[in-house]
mmCIF file of C-alpha atoms (C1' of nucleotides) in Angstrom:
data_model
loop_
_atom_site.group_PDB
_atom_site.id
_atom_site.type_symbol
_atom_site.label_atom_id
_atom_site.label_comp_id
_atom_site.label_asym_id
_atom_site.label_seq_id
_atom_site.Cartn_x
_atom_site.Cartn_y
_atom_site.Cartn_z
ATOM 1 C CA MET A 1 102.125 93.182 87.094
ATOM 2 C CA SER A 2 105.794 92.422 86.922
ATOM 3 C CA LEU A 3 107.026 92.199 90.465
ATOM 4 C CA LYS A 4 106.399 88.539 89.771
ATOM 5 C CA HIS A 5 108.837 88.674 86.889
ATOM 6 C CA ALA A 6 111.378 90.717 88.806
ATOM 7 C CA ILE A 7 111.368 87.989 91.436
ATOM 8 C CA LEU A 8 111.631 85.224 88.840
ATOM 9 C CA ALA A 9 114.519 87.062 87.162
ATOM 10 C CA SER A 10 116.391 87.465 90.401
ATOM 11 C CA LEU A 11 115.836 83.893 91.559
ATOM 12 C CA SER A 12 116.828 82.580 88.130
ATOM 13 C CA LYS A 13 120.328 83.850 88.815
ATOM 14 C CA LYS A 14 120.467 82.497 92.341
ATOM 15 C CA PRO A 15 118.044 80.760 94.736
ATOM 16 C CA GLN A 16 117.268 83.039 97.641
ATOM 17 C CA THR A 17 114.944 83.670 100.562
ATOM 18 C CA GLY A 18 112.257 86.344 100.684
ATOM 19 C CA TYR A 19 114.448 88.226 103.063
ATOM 20 C CA ASP A 20 117.378 88.166 100.630
ATOM 21 C CA LEU A 21 115.124 89.457 97.881
ATOM 22 C CA SER A 22 113.847 92.344 99.933
ATOM 23 C CA ARG A 23 117.419 93.304 100.826
ATOM 24 C CA GLN A 24 118.515 93.153 97.216
ATOM 25 C CA ILE A 25 115.489 95.071 96.101
ATOM 26 C CA SER A 26 116.337 97.972 98.353
ATOM 27 C CA GLY A 27 119.669 98.009 96.515
ATOM 28 C CA SER A 28 120.163 97.591 92.789
ATOM 29 C CA ILE A 29 116.875 96.230 91.380
ATOM 30 C CA GLY A 30 114.931 98.314 93.841
ATOM 31 C CA PHE A 31 115.800 101.540 92.048
ATOM 32 C CA TYR A 32 113.655 100.499 89.149
ATOM 33 C CA TRP A 33 111.283 98.107 90.883
ATOM 34 C CA PRO A 34 110.774 98.893 94.557
ATOM 35 C CA ALA A 35 108.772 96.487 96.716
ATOM 36 C CA SER A 36 108.072 96.011 100.398
ATOM 37 C CA HIS A 37 108.890 92.737 102.123
ATOM 38 C CA GLN A 38 105.180 92.104 102.653
ATOM 39 C CA GLN A 39 104.507 92.288 98.945
ATOM 40 C CA ILE A 40 107.469 90.044 98.208
ATOM 41 C CA TYR A 41 106.281 87.333 100.608
ATOM 42 C CA LYS A 42 102.819 87.511 99.079
ATOM 43 C CA GLU A 43 104.168 87.130 95.545
ATOM 44 C CA LEU A 44 106.469 84.298 96.577
ATOM 45 C CA ALA A 45 103.486 82.418 97.994
ATOM 46 C CA ALA A 46 101.484 83.069 94.822
ATOM 47 C CA LEU A 47 104.339 82.032 92.515
ATOM 48 C CA GLU A 48 104.871 78.859 94.492
ATOM 49 C CA LYS A 49 101.182 78.064 94.364
ATOM 50 C CA CYS A 50 101.074 78.353 90.591
ATOM 51 C CA GLY A 51 104.149 76.191 90.194
ATOM 52 C CA TRP A 52 106.707 78.715 88.997
ATOM 53 C CA LEU A 53 108.727 78.498 92.204
ATOM 54 C CA GLY A 54 109.699 75.746 94.612
ATOM 55 C CA PHE A 55 111.379 76.073 97.997
ATOM 56 C CA LYS A 56 113.132 74.077 100.659
ATOM 57 C CA GLU A 57 112.979 74.921 104.307
ATOM 58 C CA VAL A 58 116.285 75.330 106.081
ATOM 59 C CA ARG A 59 116.432 74.973 109.851
ATOM 60 C CA GLN A 60 118.876 77.250 111.579
ATOM 61 C CA ASP A 61 119.937 77.258 115.191
ATOM 62 C CA GLU A 62 121.062 80.743 116.017
ATOM 63 C CA LYS A 63 118.780 82.379 113.495
ATOM 64 C CA PRO A 64 115.143 81.927 112.466
ATOM 65 C CA ASP A 65 114.420 79.128 110.000
ATOM 66 C CA LYS A 66 114.124 80.152 106.392
ATOM 67 C CA LYS A 67 112.748 79.148 102.991
ATOM 68 C CA ILE A 68 115.064 79.151 100.021
ATOM 69 C CA TYR A 69 113.151 79.628 96.785
ATOM 70 C CA ARG A 70 114.258 78.538 93.329
ATOM 71 C CA VAL A 71 112.666 78.867 89.895
ATOM 72 C CA THR A 72 111.051 75.742 88.436
ATOM 73 C CA ARG A 73 111.232 74.663 84.792
ATOM 74 C CA GLU A 74 107.747 76.125 84.256
ATOM 75 C CA GLY A 75 108.772 79.360 85.926
ATOM 76 C CA LEU A 76 111.793 79.702 83.677
ATOM 77 C CA ALA A 77 109.692 79.057 80.585
ATOM 78 C CA GLU A 78 107.231 81.704 81.730
ATOM 79 C CA LEU A 79 110.000 84.227 82.322
ATOM 80 C CA LYS A 80 111.478 83.639 78.886
ATOM 81 C CA SER A 81 108.174 84.011 77.136
ATOM 82 C CA TRP A 82 107.402 87.158 79.143
ATOM 83 C CA ILE A 83 110.659 88.695 77.928
ATOM 84 C CA GLU A 84 109.513 88.240 74.351
ATOM 85 C CA GLU A 85 106.141 89.833 75.006
ATOM 86 C CA GLU A 86 105.547 93.433 74.004
ATOM 87 C CA THR A 87 106.938 95.937 76.499
ATOM 88 C CA GLU A 88 104.679 98.893 77.183
ATOM 89 C CA LEU A 89 106.284 102.255 77.862
ATOM 90 C CA ALA A 90 106.781 102.697 81.572
ATOM 91 C CA ALA A 91 104.372 105.250 83.023
ATOM 92 C CA SER A 92 106.264 107.943 84.870
ATOM 93 C CA LYS A 93 103.861 109.144 87.529
ATOM 94 C CA ASP A 94 105.443 112.100 89.171
ATOM 95 C CA ALA A 95 103.725 114.200 91.812
ATOM 96 C CA LEU A 96 106.278 116.970 91.269
ATOM 97 C CA LEU A 97 104.785 117.681 87.854
ATOM 98 C CA ILE A 98 101.327 118.030 89.327
ATOM 99 C CA LYS A 99 102.720 120.492 91.816
ATOM 100 C CA LEU A 100 104.381 122.413 88.998
ATOM 101 C CA PHE A 101 101.117 122.393 87.074
ATOM 102 C CA ALA A 102 99.383 124.022 90.042
ATOM 103 C CA ALA A 103 102.330 126.260 90.942
ATOM 104 C CA GLN A 104 100.355 129.469 90.570
ATOM 105 C CA LEU A 105 98.240 128.662 93.608
ATOM 106 C CA VAL A 106 101.088 129.180 96.034
ATOM 107 C CA LYS A 107 103.767 131.803 96.526
ATOM 108 C CA PRO A 108 106.825 131.454 94.252
ATOM 109 C CA GLU A 109 109.074 130.900 97.294
ATOM 110 C CA ILE A 110 107.093 127.811 98.160
ATOM 111 C CA ILE A 111 107.343 126.149 94.786
ATOM 112 C CA LEU A 112 111.038 127.033 94.647
ATOM 113 C CA ALA A 113 111.496 125.370 98.028
ATOM 114 C CA VAL A 114 109.696 122.275 96.725
ATOM 115 C CA PHE A 115 112.141 122.119 93.825
ATOM 116 C CA GLU A 116 115.147 122.695 96.031
ATOM 117 C CA GLU A 117 114.092 119.851 98.294
ATOM 118 C CA GLN A 118 113.614 117.558 95.308
ATOM 119 C CA ARG A 119 116.960 118.595 93.863
ATOM 120 C CA LYS A 120 118.710 117.498 97.031
ATOM 121 C CA LYS A 121 117.047 114.106 96.912
ATOM 122 C CA ARG A 122 117.867 113.644 93.248
ATOM 123 C CA GLU A 123 121.455 114.659 93.838
ATOM 124 C CA ALA A 124 121.769 112.152 96.666
ATOM 125 C CA ARG A 125 120.453 109.435 94.407
ATOM 126 C CA LEU A 126 122.855 110.377 91.622
ATOM 127 C CA LYS A 127 125.699 110.182 94.105
ATOM 128 C CA LYS A 128 124.588 106.693 95.105
ATOM 129 C CA TYR A 129 124.452 105.611 91.467
ATOM 130 C CA LEU A 130 127.923 107.022 90.825
ATOM 131 C CA GLU A 131 129.262 105.218 93.844
ATOM 132 C CA ILE A 132 127.780 101.950 92.621
ATOM 133 C CA GLU A 133 129.183 102.631 89.171
ATOM 134 C CA SER A 134 132.676 103.059 90.577
ATOM 135 C CA HIS A 135 132.657 99.364 91.489
ATOM 136 C CA TYR A 136 132.122 98.482 87.846
ATOM 137 C CA THR A 137 134.591 100.744 86.075
ATOM 138 C CA GLY A 138 138.149 99.834 85.255
ATOM 139 C CA LYS A 139 137.566 96.109 85.532
ATOM 140 C CA LYS A 140 136.840 93.420 83.014
ATOM 141 C CA LEU A 141 133.209 92.576 83.667
ATOM 142 C CA GLY A 142 131.247 89.397 83.073
ATOM 143 C CA VAL A 143 127.978 89.655 81.177
ATOM 144 C CA ASP A 144 125.809 89.788 84.297
ATOM 145 C CA ALA A 145 127.932 92.503 85.883
ATOM 146 C CA LYS A 146 127.887 94.475 82.642
ATOM 147 C CA LEU A 147 124.083 94.271 82.504
ATOM 148 C CA GLU A 148 123.863 95.538 86.063
ATOM 149 C CA HIS A 149 126.241 98.324 85.170
ATOM 150 C CA LEU A 150 124.003 99.326 82.283
ATOM 151 C CA SER A 151 120.990 99.557 84.551
ATOM 152 C CA VAL A 152 122.956 101.895 86.804
ATOM 153 C CA ARG A 153 123.912 103.896 83.711
ATOM 154 C CA ARG A 154 120.250 104.457 83.019
ATOM 155 C CA GLY A 155 119.869 105.932 86.472
ATOM 156 C CA ILE A 156 122.805 108.245 85.971
ATOM 157 C CA LEU A 157 121.649 109.521 82.591
ATOM 158 C CA TYR A 158 118.130 110.050 83.941
ATOM 159 C CA GLU A 159 119.339 111.991 86.948
ATOM 160 C CA ARG A 160 121.463 114.232 84.757
ATOM 161 C CA ALA A 161 118.508 114.881 82.476
ATOM 162 C CA TRP A 162 116.450 115.721 85.535
ATOM 163 C CA ALA A 163 119.043 118.182 86.782
ATOM 164 C CA LYS A 164 119.132 119.928 83.424
ATOM 165 C CA TRP A 165 115.349 120.173 83.345
ATOM 166 C CA ALA A 166 115.214 121.466 86.904
ATOM 167 C CA GLU A 167 117.664 124.211 85.974
ATOM 168 C CA GLU A 168 115.445 125.398 83.138
ATOM 169 C CA THR A 169 112.418 125.204 85.382
ATOM 170 C CA VAL A 170 113.875 126.985 88.374
ATOM 171 C CA GLU A 171 115.211 129.714 86.121
ATOM 172 C CA PHE A 172 111.650 130.408 85.030
ATOM 173 C CA LEU A 173 110.155 130.094 88.510
ATOM 174 C CA ARG A 174 112.559 132.739 89.757
ATOM 175 C CA THR A 175 111.017 135.272 87.364
ATOM 176 C CA LEU A 176 107.612 134.957 89.020
ATOM 177 C CA MET B 1 97.790 108.593 96.042
ATOM 178 C CA SER B 2 97.788 111.724 93.986
ATOM 179 C CA LEU B 3 95.354 111.205 91.182
ATOM 180 C CA LYS B 4 93.124 113.047 93.643
ATOM 181 C CA HIS B 5 95.505 115.985 93.560
ATOM 182 C CA ALA B 6 95.949 115.858 89.810
ATOM 183 C CA ILE B 7 92.177 116.195 89.513
ATOM 184 C CA LEU B 8 92.035 119.013 92.058
ATOM 185 C CA ALA B 9 94.844 120.812 90.222
ATOM 186 C CA SER B 10 93.120 120.530 86.886
ATOM 187 C CA LEU B 11 89.717 121.565 88.197
ATOM 188 C CA SER B 12 91.267 124.480 90.068
ATOM 189 C CA LYS B 13 92.105 126.002 86.705
ATOM 190 C CA LYS B 14 88.726 125.307 85.184
ATOM 191 C CA PRO B 15 85.549 123.476 86.250
ATOM 192 C CA GLN B 16 85.056 120.402 84.079
ATOM 193 C CA THR B 17 83.212 117.125 83.716
ATOM 194 C CA GLY B 18 84.725 113.687 84.303
ATOM 195 C CA TYR B 19 84.673 113.204 80.586
ATOM 196 C CA ASP B 20 86.657 116.415 80.000
ATOM 197 C CA LEU B 21 89.217 115.288 82.570
ATOM 198 C CA SER B 22 89.701 111.915 80.969
ATOM 199 C CA ARG B 23 90.196 113.571 77.576
ATOM 200 C CA GLN B 24 92.713 116.006 78.983
ATOM 201 C CA ILE B 25 94.503 113.257 80.855
ATOM 202 C CA SER B 26 95.113 111.329 77.680
ATOM 203 C CA GLY B 27 96.814 114.493 76.434
ATOM 204 C CA SER B 28 99.151 116.704 78.456
ATOM 205 C CA ILE B 29 98.731 115.701 82.110
ATOM 206 C CA GLY B 30 98.322 112.099 81.111
ATOM 207 C CA PHE B 31 101.965 111.767 80.128
ATOM 208 C CA TYR B 32 102.964 112.056 83.749
ATOM 209 C CA TRP B 33 99.779 110.877 85.443
ATOM 210 C CA PRO B 34 97.733 108.514 83.289
ATOM 211 C CA ALA B 35 94.286 107.426 84.477
ATOM 212 C CA SER B 36 91.330 105.579 83.046
ATOM 213 C CA HIS B 37 87.905 107.168 82.940
ATOM 214 C CA GLN B 38 86.659 104.605 85.465
ATOM 215 C CA GLN B 39 89.266 105.641 87.976
ATOM 216 C CA ILE B 40 88.519 109.307 87.375
ATOM 217 C CA TYR B 41 84.788 108.878 88.015
ATOM 218 C CA LYS B 42 85.574 106.964 91.199
ATOM 219 C CA GLU B 43 87.889 109.689 92.462
ATOM 220 C CA LEU B 44 85.416 112.419 91.549
ATOM 221 C CA ALA B 45 82.750 110.677 93.630
ATOM 222 C CA ALA B 46 85.187 110.279 96.537
ATOM 223 C CA LEU B 47 86.361 113.890 96.358
ATOM 224 C CA GLU B 48 82.802 115.134 96.262
ATOM 225 C CA LYS B 49 81.879 112.975 99.237
ATOM 226 C CA CYS B 50 84.692 114.380 101.355
ATOM 227 C CA GLY B 51 83.784 117.950 100.439
ATOM 228 C CA TRP B 52 86.703 118.938 98.237
ATOM 229 C CA LEU B 53 84.568 119.105 95.110
ATOM 230 C CA GLY B 54 81.076 120.261 94.283
ATOM 231 C CA PHE B 55 79.167 119.789 91.051
ATOM 232 C CA LYS B 56 76.127 120.984 89.198
ATOM 233 C CA GLU B 57 74.169 118.828 86.834
ATOM 234 C CA VAL B 58 73.638 120.214 83.370
ATOM 235 C CA ARG B 59 70.789 118.892 81.256
ATOM 236 C CA GLN B 60 71.496 118.674 77.568
ATOM 237 C CA ASP B 61 69.142 117.898 74.734
ATOM 238 C CA GLU B 62 71.207 116.459 71.934
ATOM 239 C CA LYS B 63 73.820 114.971 74.251
ATOM 240 C CA PRO B 64 73.773 113.058 77.530
ATOM 241 C CA ASP B 65 73.384 115.134 80.691
ATOM 242 C CA LYS B 66 76.601 115.916 82.519
ATOM 243 C CA LYS B 67 78.055 116.954 85.858
ATOM 244 C CA ILE B 68 80.390 119.915 85.966
ATOM 245 C CA TYR B 69 82.735 119.683 88.932
ATOM 246 C CA ARG B 70 84.472 122.579 90.647
ATOM 247 C CA VAL B 71 86.897 122.755 93.569
ATOM 248 C CA THR B 72 85.478 123.934 96.908
ATOM 249 C CA ARG B 73 87.257 126.218 99.353
ATOM 250 C CA GLU B 74 88.245 123.166 101.408
ATOM 251 C CA GLY B 75 89.529 121.431 98.298
ATOM 252 C CA LEU B 76 91.677 124.386 97.363
ATOM 253 C CA ALA B 77 93.105 124.580 100.886
ATOM 254 C CA GLU B 78 93.907 120.874 100.739
ATOM 255 C CA LEU B 79 95.635 121.231 97.370
ATOM 256 C CA LYS B 80 97.765 124.122 98.599
ATOM 257 C CA SER B 81 98.829 122.314 101.714
ATOM 258 C CA TRP B 82 99.601 119.171 99.692
ATOM 259 C CA ILE B 83 101.917 121.203 97.467
ATOM 260 C CA GLU B 84 103.918 122.200 100.519
ATOM 261 C CA GLU B 85 104.201 118.624 101.742
ATOM 262 C CA GLU B 86 107.387 116.681 101.146
ATOM 263 C CA THR B 87 107.615 115.237 97.651
ATOM 264 C CA GLU B 88 108.991 111.713 97.495
ATOM 265 C CA LEU B 89 111.104 110.760 94.513
ATOM 266 C CA ALA B 90 108.918 109.236 91.840
ATOM 267 C CA ALA B 91 109.452 105.492 91.530
ATOM 268 C CA SER B 92 110.338 104.576 87.982
ATOM 269 C CA LYS B 93 109.087 101.036 87.589
ATOM 270 C CA ASP B 94 110.265 99.831 84.246
ATOM 271 C CA ALA B 95 109.747 96.295 83.003
ATOM 272 C CA LEU B 96 112.406 96.854 80.334
ATOM 273 C CA LEU B 97 115.086 96.905 83.024
ATOM 274 C CA ILE B 98 113.911 93.600 84.420
ATOM 275 C CA LYS B 99 114.130 92.155 80.937
ATOM 276 C CA LEU B 100 117.633 93.545 80.563
ATOM 277 C CA PHE B 101 118.558 92.072 83.934
ATOM 278 C CA ALA B 102 117.476 88.638 82.712
ATOM 279 C CA ALA B 103 118.800 89.120 79.188
ATOM 280 C CA GLN B 104 121.126 86.133 79.347
ATOM 281 C CA LEU B 105 118.212 83.731 79.422
ATOM 282 C CA VAL B 106 117.271 84.417 75.823
ATOM 283 C CA LYS B 107 119.123 84.676 72.535
ATOM 284 C CA PRO B 108 120.795 88.048 71.891
ATOM 285 C CA GLU B 109 118.580 88.616 68.832
ATOM 286 C CA ILE B 110 115.541 88.498 71.055
ATOM 287 C CA ILE B 111 116.688 91.059 73.550
ATOM 288 C CA LEU B 112 117.848 93.290 70.703
ATOM 289 C CA ALA B 113 114.401 93.032 69.163
ATOM 290 C CA VAL B 114 112.874 94.003 72.507
ATOM 291 C CA PHE B 115 115.040 97.120 72.565
ATOM 292 C CA GLU B 116 114.289 97.978 68.972
ATOM 293 C CA GLU B 117 110.566 97.772 69.636
ATOM 294 C CA GLN B 118 110.921 99.982 72.685
ATOM 295 C CA ARG B 119 113.065 102.465 70.762
ATOM 296 C CA LYS B 120 110.299 102.906 68.218
ATOM 297 C CA LYS B 121 107.753 103.624 70.920
ATOM 298 C CA ARG B 122 110.043 106.070 72.675
ATOM 299 C CA GLU B 123 110.789 107.829 69.417
ATOM 300 C CA ALA B 124 107.097 108.177 68.685
ATOM 301 C CA ARG B 125 106.543 109.693 72.080
ATOM 302 C CA LEU B 126 109.414 112.121 71.617
ATOM 303 C CA LYS B 127 107.921 113.179 68.316
ATOM 304 C CA LYS B 128 104.600 113.844 70.041
ATOM 305 C CA TYR B 129 106.308 115.932 72.703
ATOM 306 C CA LEU B 130 108.165 117.937 70.066
ATOM 307 C CA GLU B 131 104.966 118.546 68.198
ATOM 308 C CA ILE B 132 103.297 119.806 71.370
ATOM 309 C CA GLU B 133 106.314 121.947 72.093
ATOM 310 C CA SER B 134 106.078 123.601 68.698
ATOM 311 C CA HIS B 135 102.802 125.185 69.799
ATOM 312 C CA TYR B 136 104.602 126.889 72.655
ATOM 313 C CA THR B 137 107.740 128.190 70.979
ATOM 314 C CA GLY B 138 108.093 131.617 69.428
ATOM 315 C CA LYS B 139 105.150 133.072 71.297
ATOM 316 C CA LYS B 140 104.878 135.130 74.421
ATOM 317 C CA LEU B 141 103.399 132.723 76.923
ATOM 318 C CA GLY B 142 101.327 133.317 80.039
ATOM 319 C CA VAL B 143 102.438 131.673 83.250
ATOM 320 C CA ASP B 144 100.130 128.677 82.881
ATOM 321 C CA ALA B 145 101.207 128.025 79.300
ATOM 322 C CA LYS B 146 104.847 128.345 80.323
ATOM 323 C CA LEU B 147 104.347 125.790 83.117
ATOM 324 C CA GLU B 148 102.764 123.397 80.657
ATOM 325 C CA HIS B 149 105.654 123.959 78.296
ATOM 326 C CA LEU B 150 108.097 123.084 81.069
ATOM 327 C CA SER B 151 106.336 119.797 81.726
ATOM 328 C CA VAL B 152 106.685 118.948 78.045
ATOM 329 C CA ARG B 153 110.367 119.900 78.288
ATOM 330 C CA ARG B 154 110.793 117.264 80.978
ATOM 331 C CA GLY B 155 109.424 114.691 78.605
ATOM 332 C CA ILE B 156 111.780 115.749 75.837
ATOM 333 C CA LEU B 157 114.878 115.713 78.031
ATOM 334 C CA TYR B 158 113.919 112.314 79.433
ATOM 335 C CA GLU B 159 113.386 110.805 76.018
ATOM 336 C CA ARG B 160 116.744 112.070 74.816
ATOM 337 C CA ALA B 161 118.431 110.608 77.881
ATOM 338 C CA TRP B 162 116.680 107.322 77.172
ATOM 339 C CA ALA B 163 117.891 107.292 73.585
ATOM 340 C CA LYS B 164 121.464 107.894 74.696
ATOM 341 C CA TRP B 165 121.240 105.099 77.244
ATOM 342 C CA ALA B 166 119.703 102.729 74.724
ATOM 343 C CA GLU B 167 122.596 103.395 72.347
ATOM 344 C CA GLU B 168 125.139 102.401 75.002
ATOM 345 C CA THR B 169 123.098 99.369 75.887
ATOM 346 C CA VAL B 170 122.486 98.122 72.365
ATOM 347 C CA GLU B 171 126.145 98.584 71.549
ATOM 348 C CA PHE B 172 126.961 96.141 74.322
ATOM 349 C CA LEU B 173 124.173 93.709 73.483
ATOM 350 C CA ARG B 174 125.496 93.443 69.943
ATOM 351 C CA THR B 175 128.762 92.015 71.274
ATOM 352 C CA LEU B 176 126.990 89.033 72.814
ATOM 353 C "C1'" DG C 1 119.091 98.325 128.296
ATOM 354 C "C1'" DG C 2 118.346 99.744 123.391
ATOM 355 C "C1'" DT C 3 119.163 99.213 118.551
ATOM 356 C "C1'" DG C 4 119.683 96.517 114.567
ATOM 357 C "C1'" DC C 5 119.875 92.202 112.051
ATOM 358 C "C1'" DC C 6 117.622 87.920 110.677
ATOM 359 C "C1'" DA C 7 113.249 85.900 109.154
ATOM 360 C "C1'" DT C 8 108.559 85.205 108.643
ATOM 361 C "C1'" DG C 9 104.019 86.610 107.959
ATOM 362 C "C1'" DT C 10 98.475 88.496 108.595
ATOM 363 C "C1'" DA C 11 94.715 92.003 108.100
ATOM 364 C "C1'" DA C 12 92.695 95.968 106.448
ATOM 365 C "C1'" DC C 13 92.734 99.228 103.244
ATOM 366 C "C1'" DG C 14 93.629 102.055 99.038
ATOM 367 C "C1'" DA C 15 94.771 102.477 94.208
ATOM 368 C "C1'" DG C 16 94.332 100.916 89.634
ATOM 369 C "C1'" DT C 17 92.858 97.605 85.756
ATOM 370 C "C1'" DT C 18 89.655 94.947 82.943
ATOM 371 C "C1'" DA C 19 85.394 93.797 81.555
ATOM 372 C "C1'" DC C 20 80.708 95.011 81.121
ATOM 373 C "C1'" DA C 21 76.683 98.242 80.505
ATOM 374 C "C1'" DT C 22 73.779 102.027 78.381
ATOM 375 C "C1'" DG C 23 72.166 105.140 74.771
ATOM 376 C "C1'" DA C 24 71.576 109.112 71.706
ATOM 377 C "C1'" DT C 25 73.812 111.792 67.795
ATOM 378 C "C1'" DT C 26 76.907 112.743 63.977
ATOM 379 C "C1'" DG C 27 79.585 111.728 59.880
ATOM 380 C "C1'" DG C 28 81.481 108.887 56.216
ATOM 381 C "C1'" DC D 1 75.520 100.306 58.295
ATOM 382 C "C1'" DC D 2 79.628 101.227 61.128
ATOM 383 C "C1'" DA D 3 82.502 103.894 63.838
ATOM 384 C "C1'" DA D 4 83.321 107.726 66.703
ATOM 385 C "C1'" DT D 5 81.975 111.216 70.126
ATOM 386 C "C1'" DC D 6 79.626 112.466 74.283
ATOM 387 C "C1'" DA D 7 78.650 110.995 79.004
ATOM 388 C "C1'" DT D 8 78.063 108.180 82.882
ATOM 389 C "C1'" DG D 9 78.948 104.499 85.702
ATOM 390 C "C1'" DT D 10 79.195 99.187 88.286
ATOM 391 C "C1'" DA D 11 81.564 94.788 89.547
ATOM 392 C "C1'" DA D 12 85.272 91.897 90.131
ATOM 393 C "C1'" DC D 13 89.787 91.673 90.521
ATOM 394 C "C1'" DT D 14 94.931 92.517 91.139
ATOM 395 C "C1'" DC D 15 98.576 95.109 92.933
ATOM 396 C "C1'" DG D 16 100.618 97.679 96.557
ATOM 397 C "C1'" DT D 17 100.759 100.161 101.232
ATOM 398 C "C1'" DT D 18 100.294 100.611 106.228
ATOM 399 C "C1'" DA D 19 99.882 98.837 110.489
ATOM 400 C "C1'" DC D 20 100.508 95.059 113.487
ATOM 401 C "C1'" DA D 21 102.821 90.722 115.218
ATOM 402 C "C1'" DT D 22 106.638 87.537 116.805
ATOM 403 C "C1'" DG D 23 111.192 86.354 118.698
ATOM 404 C "C1'" DG D 24 116.067 85.267 119.353
ATOM 405 C "C1'" DC D 25 120.949 86.855 118.889
ATOM 406 C "C1'" DA D 26 124.789 90.247 118.640
ATOM 407 C "C1'" DC D 27 126.806 94.523 119.648
ATOM 408 C "C1'" DC D 28 127.635 98.885 122.093
#
DNA sequence: GGTGCCATGTAACGAGTTACATGATTGG
DNA sequence: CCAATCATGTAACTCGTTACATGGCACC
C-alpha cells in the first residue's frame, strides 16, 4: 500500500539508490515502515515503470555500479495528492495480544516469561529511540530535522505507554 | 502469519463458525488482529486441511447451514508451543508518519487538516474502548474476562499516548 | 582466510484485499 | 420494497517474506 509512498517521500528529499533506501529504512523510517531490500527493489522498478521515478546509472570502479533514483514531476504530484487523501487508522497487529488472550492454556510462568522477553526488546527499542533523540535536543533544528524528531517522539511515547500497560498486565498475571 | 493462531486461540475457548469468528473479530480481537471474512474462511480451510481444526456441519431450516469448527488435540498442542516461541516486536506501519515526514511538500493547513481528521478517528476509537471497559469495571471478573479487559487497557493507554504525541506535533505544525 | 560492506536482483511462496456470487428470512 | 442478518465461498490481484544468487574490495 504505502511503501511506494514512503519511497517517494524519502527520494523527494534526496535522490538515492535502492541500497541507500534499505539502509535508511533500517534506521529512522524503518521503525514505522520496515521493508526488506528485495521489496524495495521491486517497488523501485514498479515506480519507475509507471513514471513516478527516474534513475541514472552510475559506473563505479572499486564498487559495483549503481542506479540513483529521483522523483519525477508526476511522482511528486502523486505524493502530494496522496497526503491529502483520507488516512485510515493504522492496524496494530500484535501477536503478543493473541498470546495474552490464550494465556490460560499454558502455565503462568510461561506467559510471564513471554512478557519478560518482550519487555527486554521494548526497553532496547526505547533506549535506541532515546539515543536518537539525544542528537536532536539542545540544538536549533530545521523543519525536516524537527519532523524527524517528532516521529522519534511518537516511538518514545508509545514505548512508555507499553511499559505502563505491561506493568498492569504482569501484576495480574502474577496472581494466577 | 498469526491469523491462524488468533483463530486457534478463539476456537480453543469455544467452537464457532467462520461467521461467528468474523463477527467477533470486528469486535474485541479485531482491534489488534483485523481480518476479513474471506481471509478467515481461507484460513479455516487451511487449518482443517493440516489437522489443527475439525468441524461438524449443522443443518438449519430457517437459516443457511453452517460449519462449527473446533480445535483438535494437534491444534491445541501447536497453539501452546507457538505461545512459547519468541515473540517479535509488532511492526507499527503507520501512513500518518510518512505523511508527517513529507509534510513540507504541502501547505501547513493541509497537514494540520490531516492530523485533525486522524485525531477524530482516534478519539472515536478511544471512546469505543472506554465503553467496552465500562462493562468490565466494578465487577469481579473471571480470568478470561480479566485478560480481555487487559487487552482493552492496552488500547486505551495507546490512544492516550497518541493524543499526547499529536498535541506536541500539532503545536509544532502550527508554527510553520 | 573470514567477515562485512557495497550493490543488484530473481523465484517461489504466503498473507491479505477487493470484487463478485448466492440465497433465504426478518423487520421497518 | 429495501436493508440487514445469517452463512458460505471463489477469483484475481497486490503486498511482503524467504531463500537463493553474484562478485569485488577492505579490514583484521
